[in-house]
Coordinates of C-alpha atoms in Angstrom, one line a residue:
X1 CA 8.6 121.0 74.1
X2 CA 8.3 117.5 72.7
X3 CA 11.3 115.2 73.3
X4 CA 11.8 111.5 73.2
X5 CA 10.9 109.9 76.5
X6 CA 10.9 106.6 78.3
X7 CA 8.1 105.1 80.3
X8 CA 8.7 104.9 84.0
X9 CA 9.7 101.5 85.3
X10 CA 8.9 100.0 88.6
X11 CA 12.0 99.4 90.8
X12 CA 13.0 95.8 91.0
X13 CA 15.6 93.3 90.1
X14 CA 17.7 93.8 87.0
X15 CA 20.5 92.1 85.2
X16 CA 23.4 93.3 83.1
X17 CA 22.8 93.4 79.4
X18 CA 26.0 92.9 77.6
X19 CA 26.9 93.3 73.9
X20 CA 27.9 89.8 72.9
X21 CA 30.6 91.2 70.6
X22 CA 32.7 93.0 73.2
X23 CA 31.1 92.6 76.6
X24 CA 30.2 96.3 76.9
X25 CA 27.2 97.0 79.2
X26 CA 24.3 98.2 77.1
X27 CA 22.2 101.1 78.5
X28 CA 18.8 100.5 76.9
X29 CA 15.4 102.2 77.4
X30 CA 15.0 100.6 80.9
X31 CA 18.1 102.5 82.0
X32 CA 16.9 105.9 81.0
X33 CA 13.5 105.1 82.5
X34 CA 15.0 104.0 85.8
X35 CA 18.8 103.8 86.1
X36 CA 18.9 102.9 89.8
X37 CA 18.6 99.1 89.7
X38 CA 21.4 98.9 87.2
X39 CA 23.5 101.4 89.2
X40 CA 23.1 99.2 92.3
X41 CA 24.3 96.2 90.3
X42 CA 27.2 98.0 88.8
X43 CA 28.4 99.4 92.1
X44 CA 28.8 95.9 93.5
X45 CA 29.8 94.0 90.4
X46 CA 31.4 96.3 87.8
X47 CA 31.9 99.7 89.5
X48 CA 34.1 100.9 86.6
X49 CA 32.9 99.5 83.3
X50 CA 32.6 100.1 79.6
X51 CA 29.1 100.9 78.5
X52 CA 27.2 102.4 75.6
X53 CA 23.8 103.7 74.6
X54 CA 22.0 101.8 71.8
X55 CA 23.7 104.2 69.3
X56 CA 27.2 105.6 69.5
X57 CA 30.6 104.6 70.7
X58 CA 31.4 103.0 74.1
X59 CA 32.7 105.0 77.2
X60 CA 33.7 104.2 80.7
X61 CA 31.1 104.6 83.4
X62 CA 32.1 105.1 87.0
X63 CA 29.4 104.4 89.6
X64 CA 30.7 104.4 93.2
X65 CA 30.6 107.6 95.3
X66 CA 34.2 107.6 96.3
X67 CA 35.4 107.0 92.8
X68 CA 33.0 109.6 91.3
X69 CA 34.0 112.3 93.7
X70 CA 37.7 111.7 93.2
X71 CA 37.2 111.6 89.4
X72 CA 35.6 115.1 89.5
X73 CA 38.9 116.6 90.6
X74 CA 41.4 114.2 89.0
X75 CA 43.6 116.2 86.6
X76 CA 44.2 113.1 84.5
X77 CA 40.6 113.2 83.5
X78 CA 40.6 116.2 81.2
X79 CA 37.9 118.4 79.5
X80 CA 38.6 119.1 75.9
X81 CA 36.0 120.8 73.8
X82 CA 37.6 119.8 70.5
X83 CA 37.6 116.1 71.2
X84 CA 34.2 116.4 72.8
X85 CA 32.8 117.9 69.6
X86 CA 34.3 115.1 67.6
X87 CA 32.9 112.4 69.9
X88 CA 29.4 114.0 69.7
X89 CA 29.7 114.2 65.9
X90 CA 30.7 110.5 65.6
X91 CA 28.2 109.3 68.2
X92 CA 25.3 111.3 66.6
X93 CA 26.3 110.7 63.0
X94 CA 26.5 114.5 62.4
X95 CA 28.2 115.3 59.1
X96 CA 31.5 117.1 59.4
X97 CA 30.1 120.2 57.7
X98 CA 27.6 120.5 60.6
X99 CA 30.1 119.9 63.4
X100 CA 31.1 123.6 63.5
X101 CA 27.8 124.5 65.1
X102 CA 28.3 122.0 67.8
X103 CA 31.8 123.2 68.5
X104 CA 30.6 126.8 68.8
X105 CA 28.1 125.8 71.4
X106 CA 30.3 123.4 73.4
X107 CA 33.6 125.4 73.5
X108 CA 32.8 126.9 77.0
X109 CA 34.3 126.7 80.5
X110 CA 32.5 123.4 81.4
X111 CA 34.5 121.7 78.6
X112 CA 37.8 123.4 79.5
X113 CA 40.6 122.9 82.1
X114 CA 43.0 125.4 83.6
X115 CA 44.4 127.8 82.6
X116 CA 41.6 128.5 80.1
X117 CA 38.8 127.4 82.5
X118 CA 40.3 129.7 85.2
X119 CA 40.1 132.7 82.9
X120 CA 36.6 132.0 81.6
X121 CA 35.2 131.3 85.0
X122 CA 36.7 134.5 86.4
X123 CA 35.0 136.5 83.6
X124 CA 31.6 135.0 84.3
X125 CA 31.8 134.9 88.2
X126 CA 31.6 138.7 88.3
X127 CA 27.9 138.5 87.2
X128 CA 26.9 135.7 89.6
X129 CA 27.7 137.1 93.0
X130 CA 25.5 136.3 95.9
X131 CA 24.1 139.8 95.9
X132 CA 23.2 139.6 92.2
X133 CA 21.4 136.3 92.8
X134 CA 19.6 137.5 95.9
X135 CA 18.2 140.5 93.9
X136 CA 16.3 138.0 91.7
X137 CA 14.2 136.7 94.6
X138 CA 11.2 139.2 94.1
X139 CA 11.0 138.4 90.4
X140 CA 11.2 134.6 90.9
X141 CA 8.5 134.9 93.6
X142 CA 6.3 136.9 91.3
X143 CA 6.7 134.4 88.4
X144 CA 5.9 131.5 90.7
X145 CA 2.8 133.2 91.9
X146 CA 1.7 134.1 88.4
X147 CA 2.2 130.5 87.1
X148 CA 0.4 128.9 90.1
X149 CA -2.5 131.3 89.7
X150 CA -2.8 130.4 86.0
X151 CA -2.9 126.7 86.8
X152 CA -5.5 127.3 89.5
X153 CA -7.7 129.2 87.1
X154 CA -7.6 126.4 84.6
X155 CA -8.5 123.8 87.2
X156 CA -11.3 126.0 88.5
X157 CA -12.6 126.3 85.0
X158 CA -13.0 122.6 84.8
X159 CA -9.8 121.1 83.5
X160 CA -9.2 117.7 85.0
X161 CA -5.4 118.2 85.4
X162 CA -2.5 120.4 84.5
X163 CA 1.0 119.4 83.6
X164 CA 3.3 120.6 86.3
X165 CA 6.4 120.3 84.1
X166 CA 5.0 122.2 81.1
X167 CA 3.0 124.7 83.1
X168 CA 5.3 125.4 86.1
X169 CA 8.7 123.6 86.3
X170 CA 9.7 124.6 82.8
X171 CA 8.5 128.2 82.4
X172 CA 9.8 129.4 85.8
X173 CA 13.5 128.8 85.3
X174 CA 13.3 129.4 81.6
X175 CA 11.8 132.8 82.1
X176 CA 14.5 133.7 84.7
X177 CA 17.5 132.6 82.7
X178 CA 16.1 134.3 79.5
X179 CA 15.6 137.5 81.4
X180 CA 19.1 137.2 82.8
X181 CA 20.5 136.8 79.2
X182 CA 18.2 139.4 77.8
X183 CA 16.4 136.9 75.4
X184 CA 13.1 138.4 74.1
X185 CA 10.0 136.7 75.4
X186 CA 8.9 135.5 71.9
X187 CA 12.0 133.3 71.5
X188 CA 12.0 131.5 74.8
X189 CA 9.8 128.6 73.8
X190 CA 12.2 128.0 70.9
X191 CA 15.1 127.9 73.2
X192 CA 13.5 125.2 75.3
X193 CA 12.8 123.1 72.3
X194 CA 16.4 123.5 71.0
X195 CA 17.9 122.7 74.4
X196 CA 15.8 119.5 74.9
X197 CA 16.8 118.3 71.4
X198 CA 20.5 118.9 71.9
X199 CA 20.5 117.1 75.2
X200 CA 18.2 114.1 74.2
X201 CA 18.7 111.1 72.1
X202 CA 17.4 113.0 69.0
X203 CA 18.2 112.0 65.4
X204 CA 21.4 113.4 63.9
X205 CA 19.4 115.6 61.7
X206 CA 17.3 117.0 64.6
X207 CA 20.5 117.5 66.7
X208 CA 22.3 119.3 63.9
X209 CA 19.3 121.5 63.1
X210 CA 18.8 122.5 66.8
X211 CA 22.5 123.3 67.3
X212 CA 22.6 125.4 64.2
X213 CA 19.5 127.3 65.1
X214 CA 20.6 128.0 68.6
X215 CA 24.1 128.9 67.5
X216 CA 22.8 131.3 64.9
X217 CA 20.5 133.1 67.3
X218 CA 23.0 133.3 70.2
X219 CA 25.7 134.6 67.8
X220 CA 23.3 137.5 66.9
X221 CA 22.3 138.0 70.5
X222 CA 25.9 138.4 71.6
X223 CA 26.5 140.9 68.7
X224 CA 23.5 142.9 69.8
X225 CA 24.6 143.0 73.4
X226 CA 28.1 144.1 72.5
X227 CA 26.7 146.9 70.4
X228 CA 23.9 147.9 72.8
X229 CA 24.7 146.6 76.4
X230 CA 21.8 146.6 78.8
X231 CA 21.2 145.9 82.5
X232 CA 21.0 142.1 82.0
X233 CA 23.6 139.7 83.2
X234 CA 24.8 138.8 79.7
X235 CA 25.8 142.4 79.1
X236 CA 27.7 142.3 82.4
X237 CA 29.5 139.1 81.4
X238 CA 30.5 140.6 78.0
X239 CA 32.0 143.7 79.6
X240 CA 35.8 143.8 80.2
X241 CA 37.1 143.0 83.7
X242 CA 39.4 145.1 85.8
X243 CA 42.4 143.7 83.8
X244 CA 40.7 144.7 80.5
X245 CA 40.2 141.1 79.6
X246 CA 37.0 140.1 78.0
X247 CA 35.3 137.1 76.3
X248 CA 35.8 136.9 72.5
X249 CA 32.7 136.7 70.4
X250 CA 33.1 132.9 70.0
X251 CA 33.6 132.5 73.7
X252 CA 30.6 134.6 74.5
X253 CA 28.4 132.7 72.2
X254 CA 29.4 129.4 73.8
X255 CA 29.0 130.8 77.3
X256 CA 25.5 132.1 76.5
X257 CA 24.7 128.5 75.3
X258 CA 26.0 127.0 78.6
X259 CA 24.2 129.5 80.8
X260 CA 20.9 129.1 78.8
X261 CA 20.9 125.3 78.9
X262 CA 22.4 124.7 82.3
X263 CA 20.4 127.6 83.7
X264 CA 17.0 126.0 83.2
X265 CA 17.3 122.3 82.4
X266 CA 18.6 121.2 85.8
X267 CA 16.0 123.4 87.7
X268 CA 13.1 122.0 85.6
X269 CA 14.2 118.5 86.6
X270 CA 14.7 119.5 90.3
X271 CA 11.1 120.9 90.5
X272 CA 9.4 118.1 88.6
X273 CA 11.3 115.3 90.4
X274 CA 10.9 116.9 93.8
X275 CA 7.2 117.4 93.5
X276 CA 6.8 113.7 92.4
X277 CA 8.9 112.6 95.4
X278 CA 6.6 114.5 97.7
X279 CA 3.4 113.3 96.1
X280 CA 4.7 109.7 96.5
X281 CA 5.6 110.3 100.1
X282 CA 2.5 111.9 101.8
X283 CA 4.0 111.8 105.2
X284 CA 7.0 113.8 104.2
X285 CA 4.8 116.2 102.2
X286 CA 2.6 116.8 105.3
X287 CA 5.8 117.6 107.3
X288 CA 7.0 120.1 104.7
X289 CA 3.6 121.8 104.5
X290 CA 3.6 122.1 108.3
X291 CA 7.2 123.4 108.6
X292 CA 8.4 125.5 105.6
X293 CA 11.7 125.9 107.5
X294 CA 12.5 122.4 106.2
X295 CA 12.6 123.7 102.6
X296 CA 16.3 124.3 102.2
X297 CA 17.1 120.8 103.4
X298 CA 14.3 119.4 101.3
X299 CA 15.8 120.9 98.2
X300 CA 19.1 119.3 98.9
X301 CA 17.4 116.0 99.4
X302 CA 15.5 116.3 96.1
X303 CA 18.8 117.0 94.4
X304 CA 20.3 113.9 95.9
X305 CA 17.4 111.5 95.4
X306 CA 16.9 112.3 91.7
X307 CA 20.0 114.1 90.6
X308 CA 19.0 116.5 87.7
X309 CA 22.4 115.7 86.1
X310 CA 22.6 111.9 85.9
X311 CA 26.2 111.8 84.7
X312 CA 28.8 114.5 84.7
X313 CA 29.7 115.9 81.3
X314 CA 32.4 114.1 79.3
X315 CA 36.0 113.8 80.4
X316 CA 38.9 112.1 78.6
X317 CA 41.8 110.0 80.2
X318 CA 44.9 112.0 79.3
X319 CA 47.0 109.0 80.4
X320 CA 46.1 105.5 81.7
X321 CA 44.1 106.0 84.9
X322 CA 43.3 103.4 87.4
X323 CA 39.9 103.9 89.2
X324 CA 38.5 101.3 91.6
X325 CA 41.1 98.8 90.5
X326 CA 40.3 99.1 86.8
X327 CA 42.7 100.8 84.4
X328 CA 41.2 103.1 81.8
X329 CA 43.4 103.5 78.7
X330 CA 44.6 106.9 77.6
X331 CA 42.2 108.8 75.2
X332 CA 39.0 107.0 76.5
X333 CA 35.8 108.9 77.4
X334 CA 34.9 108.7 81.0
X335 CA 31.4 109.4 82.5
X336 CA 31.1 109.9 86.2
X337 CA 27.8 108.6 87.5
X338 CA 26.5 111.4 89.8
X339 CA 23.0 109.8 90.1
X340 CA 24.6 106.5 91.1
X341 CA 27.0 108.2 93.6
X342 CA 24.2 110.1 95.3
X343 CA 22.5 106.7 96.0
X344 CA 25.5 104.9 97.2
X345 CA 24.7 103.1 100.5
X346 CA 28.3 103.4 101.5
X347 CA 27.6 107.1 102.2
X348 CA 23.8 107.5 102.4
X349 CA 21.6 105.4 104.6
X350 CA 18.5 104.2 102.9
X351 CA 19.6 106.0 99.7
X352 CA 16.4 105.3 97.7
X353 CA 14.1 106.9 100.3
X354 CA 13.1 110.6 100.6
X355 CA 14.2 111.8 104.1
X356 CA 13.7 115.4 104.9
X357 CA 15.7 114.9 108.1
X358 CA 18.8 113.6 106.3
X359 CA 21.9 115.5 107.2
X360 CA 23.0 117.9 104.5
X361 CA 26.3 117.4 102.7
X362 CA 28.0 114.9 100.5
X363 CA 25.6 115.2 97.5
X364 CA 27.4 115.6 94.1
X365 CA 24.3 117.0 92.4
X366 CA 26.2 120.3 91.5
X367 CA 29.5 118.6 90.9
X368 CA 32.7 119.0 92.9
X369 CA 35.9 120.9 92.5
X370 CA 36.6 123.6 89.9
X371 CA 33.7 122.6 87.7
X372 CA 31.2 122.9 90.6
X373 CA 28.0 124.4 89.1
X374 CA 28.2 128.2 88.7
X375 CA 24.5 128.5 89.0
X376 CA 24.0 126.4 92.2
X377 CA 22.9 129.3 94.3
X378 CA 20.3 130.4 91.6
X379 CA 19.0 126.8 91.3
X380 CA 18.6 126.5 95.0
X381 CA 16.8 129.8 95.3
X382 CA 14.5 128.9 92.4
X383 CA 13.8 125.5 94.0
X384 CA 13.0 126.9 97.4
X385 CA 10.6 129.5 96.0
X386 CA 9.0 127.1 93.6
X387 CA 8.1 124.5 96.2
X388 CA 7.0 127.1 98.8
X389 CA 4.7 128.9 96.4
X390 CA 3.3 125.7 94.9
X391 CA 2.5 124.0 98.3
X392 CA 0.9 127.2 99.7
X393 CA -1.3 127.7 96.6
X394 CA -2.4 124.0 96.3
X395 CA -2.9 122.4 99.7
X396 CA -4.6 119.3 98.0
X397 CA -2.1 118.7 95.2
X398 CA -2.2 115.1 94.0
X399 CA -1.0 113.0 91.0
X400 CA -3.6 112.8 88.2
X401 CA -2.2 109.6 86.7
X402 CA -0.8 106.4 88.1
X403 CA 3.0 106.7 88.7
X404 CA 3.6 103.9 86.2
X405 CA 2.2 106.1 83.4
X406 CA 4.9 108.8 83.9
X407 CA 7.8 109.0 81.5
X408 CA 11.4 110.4 81.8
X409 CA 13.4 112.2 79.2
X410 CA 15.5 109.8 77.0
X411 CA 18.9 111.2 78.0
X412 CA 21.9 109.7 79.8
X413 CA 23.1 113.1 80.8
X414 CA 20.0 114.5 82.5
X415 CA 17.3 112.9 84.7
X416 CA 14.0 114.6 84.4
X417 CA 10.3 113.9 83.9
X418 CA 8.8 114.6 80.5
X419 CA 5.4 115.4 82.1
X420 CA 3.8 115.4 85.5
X421 CA -0.1 115.6 85.4
X422 CA -1.5 116.9 88.7
X423 CA -4.9 118.0 90.0
X424 CA -5.9 120.1 93.0
X425 CA -9.0 121.6 94.6
X426 CA -9.0 125.4 94.4

């Protein structure tokens, strides 16, 4: 699953890099490699600021916890799939004739507000009950065991290291979500590649090609499930509800795209970043090994420390909105910095440290309000199982490279390791 990545950076002092033409904060490779020094600076100096990636238009970035949390429920900051698709098209340089594929994939409930969001969420919620998620536990445990045994066999055969992202963190949630959606095993690796390309700083041509390929396949998958429904969750989502309401074909395709991407990308990042945090904190790792009852709280701490979603998906100011003393004009794109909020010292003591005893609550890793992550329970379950099985199978797990050699995906939206080489005895 090759994607652009940025070398890890050592934490340290940083400074604002401004575009001399308009004073906009430039988010360069050092930001995607390690955003936290800049976040710390912005929270104190420019908590609400215009920013931009090296390519694309500027947007407003909000970094303080209080402002981010309030922004997640502010009705003046709206979700609009049509405007989102146009922003993506312009930012990526995608031709207008290729924009329809993007629109088909992005026109889902995460990019909608009430009343449409209410209707779409209701139609999907029926398939994501606590009972339905709980029934996945045996399958997730079996997959985690299968993957760890495969890694152990390779190490026992003489391989110096395995890539925990490629060999464990990626295939575990990808297999689960593809089974949920009824995606055949032979197509799952393609989905991972398409998803990474769509969410990364890929070229316009790569982005358009991945969107078109994913859209074409999901469109056919939905048609197949409508004609021949099965026992999978996608078939359940497509079925009419008690009021005889159901997703249209276009809505179903977009929903399948959302579930596929959100259903594995965030959990991949949770597992990879969490394992790295433990390996860099041997005292905390030893405590977790000795007391597995700490696992639920540990997962919450991993989610806070390295939020898999770095910034919340795009919102637009429907009218002039004042946040943190700064007025954002109507029609402007607003990004809410979840990764920054989750390290705000105003709420979290020693926010850059891994603390398995930290009181739970407050983290915005799964969002807040009506757009709170639908799959949060599934991600937590996958995380708890993934860490438990991995630590039980590999009591001597260590990094196989210096931390400075690690790289992170080149994405402002997500925060995740591109690879994590590890070694273990037996």
